[in-house]
Amino acid sequence: MHDERERVANLLGATALAITDDLLGAPAAASRLSMSAAAALIVLRAGPGVSVTELGRRVGLTQSAAVRMVDGLERDALVERRRGIGNWTGVHPTAKGRRTAGRLLTSRTSQLTGVLDGLGETEVRDLGALLAKLLDGLYQGSGSADRMCRLCDRTACTPDGVECPVGAADWAAAAQAAARAAAEDGARTAHG
């Protein structure tokens, strides 16, 4: 016999899988891009100028796979590499790349808001609070806000001063790490 926690976990799994299946089709429907290429454009729209290696890390690709992905995006005139100071080269979306990322986000948002259509306003608000709590816990397991939010519409996540739960967890983790480092430096100085 299963308890309520197992039943709800099973419902969560079925919901997550159904939503994921729908979202995996969104990049193909909105463009001819792979999921990682779509994520790369969205990441670059929010924060242009990252290196190919960092972009790959954020979308879950090895460095060599990220190079091939960026090469393809560059051939399609969606991104360009720009030489910076020294050997630094950043990847930037072109105007076409920004428009494509916008279409991808619009498609994603449309699908996700459609999932919420069967809920009332109070239920949507309550679900938002529960999802924020779940995302905080998931962040504690992954520790990668950039990876977790690679397909997020960053402007939609912080309306009316509401803070992104993943960003808040990331900020808290960084603050804790800084406090630990300062305490260790203080201990070394006191004993040094």
Short mmCIF file of N, CA, C and O in Angstrom, two decimals, residues 31 64 71 117 127-128 139 142 167:
data_model
loop_
_atom_site.label_atom_id
_atom_site.label_comp_id
_atom_site.label_asym_id
_atom_site.label_seq_id
_atom_site.Cartn_x
_atom_site.Cartn_y
_atom_site.Cartn_z
N SER A 31 11.21 26.87 -34.04
CA SER A 31 12.40 27.01 -34.89
C SER A 31 12.86 25.61 -35.26
O SER A 31 12.25 24.63 -34.88
N SER A 64 33.71 20.55 -26.36
CA SER A 64 33.75 20.27 -27.81
C SER A 64 32.36 20.31 -28.42
O SER A 64 32.19 20.82 -29.54
N ASP A 71 29.31 26.88 -33.56
CA ASP A 71 29.63 26.92 -34.99
C ASP A 71 28.34 26.88 -35.82
O ASP A 71 28.18 27.66 -36.77
N ASP A 117 -4.30 26.86 -17.08
CA ASP A 117 -5.66 27.30 -17.40
C ASP A 117 -6.74 26.67 -16.53
O ASP A 117 -7.77 27.29 -16.28
N LEU A 127 0.24 27.46 -5.98
CA LEU A 127 1.18 26.63 -6.73
C LEU A 127 2.51 27.36 -6.88
O LEU A 127 3.57 26.75 -6.75
N GLY A 128 2.46 28.65 -7.12
CA GLY A 128 3.69 29.43 -7.24
C GLY A 128 4.53 29.35 -5.97
O GLY A 128 5.75 29.18 -6.03
N TYR A 139 17.67 23.51 -6.08
CA TYR A 139 18.92 24.26 -6.18
C TYR A 139 19.94 23.71 -5.20
O TYR A 139 21.11 23.56 -5.52
N SER A 142 21.53 20.81 -6.86
CA SER A 142 22.33 21.01 -8.08
C SER A 142 23.36 22.12 -7.92
O SER A 142 24.43 22.04 -8.49
N GLY A 167 17.35 32.29 -8.01
CA GLY A 167 18.30 33.38 -7.83
C GLY A 167 18.53 33.67 -6.35
O GLY A 167 19.66 33.93 -5.93
#
